[in-house]
Every structure is written in structure tokens, then in C-alpha cells.
Amino acid sequence: VDYFKDHTREEALRKFVERDGAFIRGDLGVFVLDFNGLCLAYNDDNNLIWKNLFDIKDDDGKAFVRIFINTVKSGPGQVSIKLNNAPKIAYVEAVEKDGRSYVIGSSYYR
């Protein structure tokens, strides 16, 4: 969150998705979404960038991006989801930058 706040949006997003960069460790990575569900970064998965993930569902049918957005409206939080038949924990926080609201989070399989 601090890196996103302290750097330009473009610089931060570029750093967040670098495969061998400082923000990816194994299955732990950073994602950034706007409040409409548009993906701006999702770990090192460049295929998701610029896609609207608002209605994407986890293995249990939960629209987890929508849950991320609703969670951060009340403050930082933790969301449990299931992807690839494994439980995953996401920590999410809202960030305001240049007049826009974003969800920044990090997730890992447990």
C-alpha cells in the first residue's frame, strides 16, 4: 500500500507484476483492482490485466472481487476464498489515489 501511495500508479503497477520482483514470493503476490472490478495488477498473471473481474467466482461460487470491494469499504480486512481446490486468504485494503479508489491486496494459499 505504501509503495502504491509513494510512487506513480504506472510505476507501482509495473513493479507489482514483475515475476522476479520484490512483490512476488512463491504464491504470495499483490493485486490491484478499481472499485468497478477492473484488474490493474494480479500477481504475475498478465492475462488478467485490463479485464473486469467484478463477477468472477471462486470454486465455491462466491463473487470474490465483489467481496473484496465491499470489505474494504468498511476498512482493511481478510477474505477467505477457494481457488484451484485450495483455501486461499486475501488481505485487502482501500487506497485513494489521484481521486480514484482502489483495492490493493495480497493473497496466499494456506
Short mmCIF file of N, CA, C and O in Angstrom, two decimals:
data_model
loop_
_atom_site.label_atom_id
_atom_site.label_comp_id
_atom_site.label_asym_id
_atom_site.label_seq_id
_atom_site.Cartn_x
_atom_site.Cartn_y
_atom_site.Cartn_z
N VAL A 1 0.83 -1.18 0.00
CA VAL A 1 0.00 0.00 0.00
C VAL A 1 0.88 1.25 0.00
O VAL A 1 0.64 2.19 -0.76
N ASP A 2 1.92 1.24 0.83
CA ASP A 2 2.79 2.41 0.88
C ASP A 2 3.50 2.63 -0.46
O ASP A 2 3.65 3.77 -0.90
N TYR A 3 3.94 1.57 -1.10
CA TYR A 3 4.62 1.71 -2.39
C TYR A 3 3.67 2.34 -3.41
O TYR A 3 4.05 3.21 -4.17
N PHE A 4 2.43 1.88 -3.41
CA PHE A 4 1.43 2.42 -4.33
C PHE A 4 1.19 3.91 -4.06
O PHE A 4 1.08 4.71 -4.99
N LYS A 5 1.13 4.27 -2.79
CA LYS A 5 0.89 5.66 -2.43
C LYS A 5 2.08 6.56 -2.78
O LYS A 5 1.90 7.70 -3.18
N ASP A 6 3.29 6.04 -2.63
CA ASP A 6 4.50 6.85 -2.76
C ASP A 6 5.07 6.92 -4.18
O ASP A 6 6.04 7.64 -4.42
N HIS A 7 4.53 6.15 -5.11
CA HIS A 7 5.02 6.13 -6.49
C HIS A 7 3.86 6.40 -7.44
O HIS A 7 2.70 6.35 -7.05
N THR A 8 4.20 6.67 -8.69
CA THR A 8 3.12 6.85 -9.66
C THR A 8 2.37 5.53 -9.79
O THR A 8 2.93 4.45 -9.53
N ARG A 9 1.13 5.64 -10.18
CA ARG A 9 0.32 4.43 -10.37
C ARG A 9 0.99 3.48 -11.35
O ARG A 9 1.11 2.28 -11.09
N GLU A 10 1.48 4.02 -12.47
CA GLU A 10 2.08 3.19 -13.51
C GLU A 10 3.33 2.49 -13.00
O GLU A 10 3.55 1.31 -13.27
N GLU A 11 4.18 3.22 -12.25
CA GLU A 11 5.40 2.61 -11.73
C GLU A 11 5.07 1.50 -10.74
O GLU A 11 5.66 0.41 -10.80
N ALA A 12 4.13 1.75 -9.84
CA ALA A 12 3.77 0.73 -8.85
C ALA A 12 3.18 -0.50 -9.52
O ALA A 12 3.57 -1.63 -9.19
N LEU A 13 2.28 -0.31 -10.47
CA LEU A 13 1.67 -1.46 -11.13
C LEU A 13 2.71 -2.27 -11.89
O LEU A 13 2.67 -3.51 -11.88
N ARG A 14 3.65 -1.62 -12.51
CA ARG A 14 4.71 -2.32 -13.24
C ARG A 14 5.54 -3.17 -12.27
O ARG A 14 5.86 -4.32 -12.54
N LYS A 15 5.87 -2.60 -11.11
CA LYS A 15 6.67 -3.34 -10.11
C LYS A 15 5.89 -4.50 -9.51
O LYS A 15 6.46 -5.55 -9.22
N PHE A 16 4.59 -4.32 -9.30
CA PHE A 16 3.78 -5.36 -8.66
C PHE A 16 3.72 -6.65 -9.49
O PHE A 16 3.53 -7.73 -8.93
N VAL A 17 3.83 -6.55 -10.82
CA VAL A 17 3.67 -7.73 -11.67
C VAL A 17 5.00 -8.32 -12.16
O VAL A 17 4.99 -9.29 -12.91
N GLU A 18 6.13 -7.77 -11.73
CA GLU A 18 7.42 -8.32 -12.14
C GLU A 18 7.61 -9.71 -11.54
O GLU A 18 7.63 -9.86 -10.32
N ARG A 19 7.78 -10.69 -12.40
CA ARG A 19 7.88 -12.08 -11.97
C ARG A 19 8.98 -12.30 -10.93
O ARG A 19 8.81 -13.03 -9.97
N ASP A 20 10.13 -11.69 -11.11
CA ASP A 20 11.24 -11.84 -10.15
C ASP A 20 11.41 -10.59 -9.31
O ASP A 20 12.49 -10.35 -8.78
N GLY A 21 10.35 -9.82 -9.17
CA GLY A 21 10.42 -8.56 -8.45
C GLY A 21 10.24 -8.71 -6.96
O GLY A 21 10.09 -9.81 -6.41
N ALA A 22 10.22 -7.58 -6.30
CA ALA A 22 10.16 -7.54 -4.84
C ALA A 22 8.78 -7.85 -4.28
O ALA A 22 8.64 -8.07 -3.08
N PHE A 23 7.75 -7.89 -5.13
CA PHE A 23 6.38 -8.03 -4.61
C PHE A 23 5.79 -9.42 -4.86
O PHE A 23 4.61 -9.63 -4.58
N ILE A 24 6.57 -10.35 -5.36
CA ILE A 24 6.09 -11.71 -5.58
C ILE A 24 7.05 -12.68 -4.90
O ILE A 24 8.25 -12.66 -5.15
N ARG A 25 6.50 -13.51 -4.04
CA ARG A 25 7.27 -14.56 -3.34
C ARG A 25 6.45 -15.84 -3.38
O ARG A 25 5.46 -15.97 -2.66
N GLY A 26 6.82 -16.77 -4.23
CA GLY A 26 6.06 -18.01 -4.35
C GLY A 26 4.65 -17.71 -4.80
O GLY A 26 4.44 -17.05 -5.82
N ASP A 27 3.66 -18.16 -4.03
CA ASP A 27 2.27 -17.89 -4.40
C ASP A 27 1.75 -16.61 -3.75
O ASP A 27 0.58 -16.26 -3.89
N LEU A 28 2.60 -15.87 -3.06
CA LEU A 28 2.23 -14.61 -2.43
C LEU A 28 2.53 -13.47 -3.41
O LEU A 28 3.64 -13.35 -3.91
N GLY A 29 1.52 -12.69 -3.71
CA GLY A 29 1.69 -11.58 -4.64
C GLY A 29 0.70 -10.47 -4.33
O GLY A 29 -0.12 -10.58 -3.43
N VAL A 30 0.78 -9.41 -5.11
CA VAL A 30 -0.05 -8.23 -4.92
C VAL A 30 -1.04 -8.11 -6.06
O VAL A 30 -0.71 -8.39 -7.21
N PHE A 31 -2.26 -7.69 -5.74
CA PHE A 31 -3.23 -7.39 -6.78
C PHE A 31 -3.81 -6.01 -6.53
O PHE A 31 -3.85 -5.52 -5.40
N VAL A 32 -4.22 -5.36 -7.63
CA VAL A 32 -4.84 -4.04 -7.57
C VAL A 32 -6.05 -4.06 -8.48
O VAL A 32 -5.96 -4.45 -9.65
N LEU A 33 -7.18 -3.64 -7.94
CA LEU A 33 -8.44 -3.57 -8.68
C LEU A 33 -9.07 -2.21 -8.43
O LEU A 33 -8.89 -1.64 -7.36
N ASP A 34 -9.79 -1.70 -9.42
CA ASP A 34 -10.56 -0.50 -9.11
C ASP A 34 -11.91 -0.93 -8.55
O ASP A 34 -12.23 -2.12 -8.49
N PHE A 35 -12.71 0.01 -8.10
CA PHE A 35 -13.97 -0.33 -7.45
C PHE A 35 -15.04 -0.82 -8.42
O PHE A 35 -16.12 -1.23 -7.99
N ASN A 36 -14.75 -0.80 -9.71
CA ASN A 36 -15.66 -1.40 -10.70
C ASN A 36 -15.26 -2.83 -11.04
O ASN A 36 -15.90 -3.48 -11.85
N GLY A 37 -14.16 -3.31 -10.43
CA GLY A 37 -13.69 -4.67 -10.68
C GLY A 37 -12.64 -4.79 -11.76
O GLY A 37 -12.20 -5.88 -12.07
N LEU A 38 -12.19 -3.66 -12.32
CA LEU A 38 -11.17 -3.70 -13.36
C LEU A 38 -9.83 -4.06 -12.74
O LEU A 38 -9.37 -3.42 -11.79
N CYS A 39 -9.20 -5.09 -13.28
CA CYS A 39 -7.92 -5.57 -12.76
C CYS A 39 -6.78 -4.76 -13.35
O CYS A 39 -6.64 -4.65 -14.57
N LEU A 40 -5.96 -4.20 -12.48
CA LEU A 40 -4.79 -3.42 -12.90
C LEU A 40 -3.50 -4.17 -12.64
O LEU A 40 -2.49 -3.90 -13.27
N ALA A 41 -3.52 -5.11 -11.72
CA ALA A 41 -2.38 -5.98 -11.43
C ALA A 41 -2.93 -7.20 -10.70
O ALA A 41 -3.83 -7.07 -9.87
N TYR A 42 -2.38 -8.37 -11.00
CA TYR A 42 -2.78 -9.57 -10.27
C TYR A 42 -1.59 -10.52 -10.24
O TYR A 42 -1.40 -11.34 -11.13
N ASN A 43 -0.75 -10.31 -9.22
CA ASN A 43 0.48 -11.09 -9.08
C ASN A 43 1.25 -11.00 -10.40
O ASN A 43 1.45 -9.92 -10.92
N ASP A 44 1.67 -12.13 -10.96
CA ASP A 44 2.38 -12.09 -12.23
C ASP A 44 1.50 -12.59 -13.38
O ASP A 44 2.01 -12.95 -14.44
N ASP A 45 0.18 -12.59 -13.18
CA ASP A 45 -0.74 -13.05 -14.22
C ASP A 45 -1.17 -11.89 -15.11
O ASP A 45 -2.17 -11.23 -14.87
N ASN A 46 -0.39 -11.64 -16.14
CA ASN A 46 -0.68 -10.52 -17.04
C ASN A 46 -1.94 -10.72 -17.86
O ASN A 46 -2.48 -9.77 -18.41
N ASN A 47 -2.45 -11.94 -17.94
CA ASN A 47 -3.67 -12.21 -18.70
C ASN A 47 -4.91 -11.58 -18.06
O ASN A 47 -5.93 -11.41 -18.72
N LEU A 48 -4.84 -11.25 -16.78
CA LEU A 48 -5.99 -10.67 -16.08
C LEU A 48 -6.03 -9.15 -16.14
O LEU A 48 -7.07 -8.53 -15.91
N ILE A 49 -4.89 -8.53 -16.47
CA ILE A 49 -4.81 -7.07 -16.50
C ILE A 49 -5.75 -6.53 -17.57
O ILE A 49 -5.82 -7.05 -18.68
N TRP A 50 -6.49 -5.49 -17.21
CA TRP A 50 -7.49 -4.79 -18.04
C TRP A 50 -8.77 -5.59 -18.23
O TRP A 50 -9.60 -5.21 -19.02
N LYS A 51 -8.94 -6.66 -17.48
CA LYS A 51 -10.20 -7.41 -17.53
C LYS A 51 -11.05 -7.03 -16.33
O LYS A 51 -10.54 -6.79 -15.24
N ASN A 52 -12.35 -7.01 -16.54
CA ASN A 52 -13.27 -6.73 -15.45
C ASN A 52 -13.55 -8.05 -14.74
O ASN A 52 -14.13 -8.97 -15.31
N LEU A 53 -13.15 -8.12 -13.48
CA LEU A 53 -13.29 -9.34 -12.68
C LEU A 53 -14.41 -9.23 -11.65
O LEU A 53 -14.51 -10.07 -10.76
N PHE A 54 -15.25 -8.22 -11.77
CA PHE A 54 -16.27 -7.96 -10.76
C PHE A 54 -17.11 -9.19 -10.43
O PHE A 54 -17.42 -9.43 -9.27
N ASP A 55 -17.48 -9.97 -11.43
CA ASP A 55 -18.36 -11.12 -11.19
C ASP A 55 -17.63 -12.45 -11.19
O ASP A 55 -18.27 -13.50 -11.16
N ILE A 56 -16.29 -12.44 -11.21
CA ILE A 56 -15.55 -13.71 -11.19
C ILE A 56 -15.82 -14.44 -9.88
O ILE A 56 -15.96 -13.82 -8.83
N LYS A 57 -15.95 -15.75 -9.97
CA LYS A 57 -16.31 -16.54 -8.79
C LYS A 57 -15.20 -17.52 -8.41
O LYS A 57 -14.46 -17.98 -9.27
N ASP A 58 -15.14 -17.81 -7.12
CA ASP A 58 -14.18 -18.82 -6.66
C ASP A 58 -14.79 -20.21 -6.84
O ASP A 58 -15.88 -20.36 -7.41
N ASP A 59 -14.11 -21.23 -6.37
CA ASP A 59 -14.57 -22.60 -6.54
C ASP A 59 -15.90 -22.88 -5.85
O ASP A 59 -16.61 -23.82 -6.22
N ASP A 60 -16.23 -22.09 -4.84
CA ASP A 60 -17.50 -22.26 -4.12
C ASP A 60 -18.61 -21.37 -4.65
O ASP A 60 -19.69 -21.29 -4.07
N GLY A 61 -18.33 -20.64 -5.74
CA GLY A 61 -19.35 -19.80 -6.36
C GLY A 61 -19.48 -18.41 -5.78
O GLY A 61 -20.43 -17.69 -6.09
N LYS A 62 -18.52 -18.00 -4.92
CA LYS A 62 -18.56 -16.65 -4.34
C LYS A 62 -17.91 -15.66 -5.29
O LYS A 62 -16.81 -15.90 -5.79
N ALA A 63 -18.59 -14.54 -5.55
CA ALA A 63 -18.03 -13.47 -6.38
C ALA A 63 -17.01 -12.71 -5.52
O ALA A 63 -17.30 -11.69 -4.91
N PHE A 64 -15.78 -13.22 -5.50
CA PHE A 64 -14.81 -12.75 -4.51
C PHE A 64 -14.29 -11.34 -4.76
O PHE A 64 -13.95 -10.64 -3.82
N VAL A 65 -14.22 -10.87 -5.98
CA VAL A 65 -13.79 -9.49 -6.22
C VAL A 65 -14.84 -8.53 -5.65
O VAL A 65 -14.50 -7.53 -5.03
N ARG A 66 -16.08 -8.86 -5.84
CA ARG A 66 -17.16 -8.06 -5.26
C ARG A 66 -17.03 -8.05 -3.73
O ARG A 66 -17.22 -7.01 -3.09
N ILE A 67 -16.67 -9.19 -3.15
CA ILE A 67 -16.48 -9.28 -1.70
C ILE A 67 -15.29 -8.42 -1.27
O ILE A 67 -15.35 -7.72 -0.26
N PHE A 68 -14.20 -8.45 -2.05
CA PHE A 68 -13.05 -7.60 -1.75
C PHE A 68 -13.47 -6.13 -1.67
O PHE A 68 -13.13 -5.41 -0.73
N ILE A 69 -14.20 -5.69 -2.69
CA ILE A 69 -14.62 -4.29 -2.77
C ILE A 69 -15.52 -3.92 -1.60
O ILE A 69 -15.33 -2.89 -0.95
N ASN A 70 -16.50 -4.76 -1.31
CA ASN A 70 -17.40 -4.47 -0.20
C ASN A 70 -16.68 -4.50 1.14
O ASN A 70 -17.00 -3.73 2.04
N THR A 71 -15.71 -5.38 1.28
CA THR A 71 -14.94 -5.47 2.53
C THR A 71 -14.18 -4.18 2.80
O THR A 71 -14.25 -3.63 3.90
N VAL A 72 -13.45 -3.68 1.80
CA VAL A 72 -12.59 -2.51 2.03
C VAL A 72 -13.39 -1.23 2.24
O VAL A 72 -12.85 -0.26 2.77
N LYS A 73 -14.65 -1.22 1.89
CA LYS A 73 -15.48 -0.03 2.14
C LYS A 73 -15.66 0.21 3.63
O LYS A 73 -15.97 1.32 4.05
N SER A 74 -15.43 -0.83 4.44
CA SER A 74 -15.52 -0.71 5.90
C SER A 74 -14.14 -0.66 6.56
O SER A 74 -14.04 -0.62 7.77
N GLY A 75 -13.09 -0.73 5.75
CA GLY A 75 -11.73 -0.73 6.28
C GLY A 75 -10.98 -1.95 5.80
O GLY A 75 -11.54 -2.81 5.12
N PRO A 76 -9.70 -2.06 6.16
CA PRO A 76 -8.92 -3.23 5.74
C PRO A 76 -9.53 -4.51 6.28
O PRO A 76 -10.17 -4.50 7.33
N GLY A 77 -9.35 -5.60 5.54
CA GLY A 77 -9.94 -6.84 6.00
C GLY A 77 -9.31 -8.07 5.39
O GLY A 77 -8.43 -7.99 4.52
N GLN A 78 -9.79 -9.20 5.84
CA GLN A 78 -9.33 -10.50 5.38
C GLN A 78 -10.50 -11.22 4.75
O GLN A 78 -11.61 -11.21 5.30
N VAL A 79 -10.27 -11.85 3.61
CA VAL A 79 -11.31 -12.59 2.91
C VAL A 79 -10.79 -13.99 2.61
O VAL A 79 -9.67 -14.15 2.10
N SER A 80 -11.58 -15.00 2.94
CA SER A 80 -11.23 -16.38 2.64
C SER A 80 -11.96 -16.82 1.39
O SER A 80 -13.18 -16.63 1.29
N ILE A 81 -11.22 -17.40 0.44
CA ILE A 81 -11.81 -17.90 -0.79
C ILE A 81 -11.23 -19.28 -1.08
O ILE A 81 -10.35 -19.75 -0.35
N LYS A 82 -11.72 -19.90 -2.13
CA LYS A 82 -11.19 -21.20 -2.53
C LYS A 82 -10.93 -21.15 -4.04
O LYS A 82 -11.84 -20.93 -4.82
N LEU A 83 -9.66 -21.32 -4.41
CA LEU A 83 -9.26 -21.34 -5.81
C LEU A 83 -8.39 -22.56 -6.06
O LEU A 83 -7.58 -22.93 -5.21
N ASN A 84 -8.57 -23.17 -7.21
CA ASN A 84 -7.78 -24.36 -7.57
C ASN A 84 -7.91 -25.46 -6.52
O ASN A 84 -6.95 -26.13 -6.18
N ASN A 85 -9.13 -25.58 -5.97
CA ASN A 85 -9.45 -26.59 -4.95
C ASN A 85 -8.62 -26.44 -3.68
O ASN A 85 -8.39 -27.41 -2.97
N ALA A 86 -8.18 -25.22 -3.39
CA ALA A 86 -7.40 -24.99 -2.18
C ALA A 86 -7.86 -23.69 -1.51
O ALA A 86 -8.20 -22.73 -2.21
N PRO A 87 -7.85 -23.66 -0.19
CA PRO A 87 -8.22 -22.43 0.51
C PRO A 87 -7.16 -21.35 0.30
O PRO A 87 -5.96 -21.63 0.28
N LYS A 88 -7.62 -20.13 0.14
CA LYS A 88 -6.74 -19.00 -0.08
C LYS A 88 -7.19 -17.86 0.81
O LYS A 88 -8.39 -17.63 0.97
N ILE A 89 -6.24 -17.15 1.38
CA ILE A 89 -6.52 -16.00 2.24
C ILE A 89 -6.06 -14.74 1.51
O ILE A 89 -4.94 -14.68 1.01
N ALA A 90 -6.92 -13.73 1.47
CA ALA A 90 -6.57 -12.45 0.88
C ALA A 90 -6.72 -11.35 1.93
O ALA A 90 -7.70 -11.33 2.67
N TYR A 91 -5.72 -10.50 2.01
CA TYR A 91 -5.77 -9.31 2.84
C TYR A 91 -5.98 -8.14 1.91
O TYR A 91 -5.22 -7.96 0.96
N VAL A 92 -7.01 -7.35 2.16
CA VAL A 92 -7.38 -6.27 1.24
C VAL A 92 -7.51 -4.95 1.98
O VAL A 92 -7.87 -4.91 3.16
N GLU A 93 -7.21 -3.87 1.25
CA GLU A 93 -7.28 -2.53 1.81
C GLU A 93 -7.65 -1.56 0.69
O GLU A 93 -7.24 -1.74 -0.45
N ALA A 94 -8.41 -0.53 1.04
CA ALA A 94 -8.75 0.50 0.07
C ALA A 94 -7.67 1.57 0.08
O ALA A 94 -7.13 1.92 1.12
N VAL A 95 -7.36 2.07 -1.11
CA VAL A 95 -6.40 3.16 -1.26
C VAL A 95 -7.00 4.19 -2.20
O VAL A 95 -7.51 3.85 -3.26
N GLU A 96 -6.91 5.43 -1.79
CA GLU A 96 -7.37 6.55 -2.61
C GLU A 96 -6.13 7.17 -3.25
O GLU A 96 -5.16 7.47 -2.56
N LYS A 97 -6.15 7.31 -4.58
CA LYS A 97 -5.00 7.90 -5.28
C LYS A 97 -5.51 8.65 -6.50
O LYS A 97 -6.27 8.10 -7.29
N ASP A 98 -5.08 9.90 -6.62
CA ASP A 98 -5.44 10.72 -7.76
C ASP A 98 -6.95 10.76 -7.99
O ASP A 98 -7.42 10.70 -9.13
N GLY A 99 -7.72 10.81 -6.90
CA GLY A 99 -9.16 10.92 -7.00
C GLY A 99 -9.89 9.63 -7.32
O GLY A 99 -11.10 9.65 -7.56
N ARG A 100 -9.19 8.50 -7.32
CA ARG A 100 -9.84 7.21 -7.60
C ARG A 100 -9.61 6.26 -6.43
O ARG A 100 -8.62 6.36 -5.72
N SER A 101 -10.53 5.32 -6.27
CA SER A 101 -10.44 4.33 -5.20
C SER A 101 -9.99 3.00 -5.77
O SER A 101 -10.47 2.57 -6.83
N TYR A 102 -9.09 2.34 -5.05
CA TYR A 102 -8.56 1.06 -5.47
C TYR A 102 -8.61 0.07 -4.31
O TYR A 102 -8.55 0.46 -3.14
N VAL A 103 -8.68 -1.20 -4.66
CA VAL A 103 -8.49 -2.28 -3.70
C VAL A 103 -7.09 -2.81 -3.95
O VAL A 103 -6.76 -3.21 -5.07
N ILE A 104 -6.27 -2.79 -2.92
CA ILE A 104 -4.95 -3.40 -3.01
C ILE A 104 -4.95 -4.56 -2.03
O ILE A 104 -5.39 -4.43 -0.89
N GLY A 105 -4.46 -5.68 -2.50
CA GLY A 105 -4.44 -6.85 -1.63
C GLY A 105 -3.29 -7.77 -1.94
O GLY A 105 -2.56 -7.61 -2.92
N SER A 106 -3.16 -8.73 -1.07
CA SER A 106 -2.17 -9.79 -1.22
C SER A 106 -2.83 -11.06 -0.79
O SER A 106 -3.64 -11.07 0.16
N SER A 107 -2.54 -12.14 -1.47
CA SER A 107 -3.19 -13.40 -1.13
C SER A 107 -2.19 -14.55 -1.21
O SER A 107 -1.18 -14.46 -1.89
N TYR A 108 -2.52 -15.60 -0.47
CA TYR A 108 -1.67 -16.79 -0.47
C TYR A 108 -2.53 -18.01 -0.19
O TYR A 108 -3.61 -17.92 0.42
N TYR A 109 -2.06 -19.16 -0.67
CA TYR A 109 -2.73 -20.43 -0.35
C TYR A 109 -2.30 -20.87 1.02
O TYR A 109 -1.14 -20.73 1.40
N ARG A 110 -3.24 -21.40 1.79
CA ARG A 110 -2.84 -21.90 3.11
C ARG A 110 -2.88 -23.40 3.15
O ARG A 110 -3.23 -24.08 2.30
#
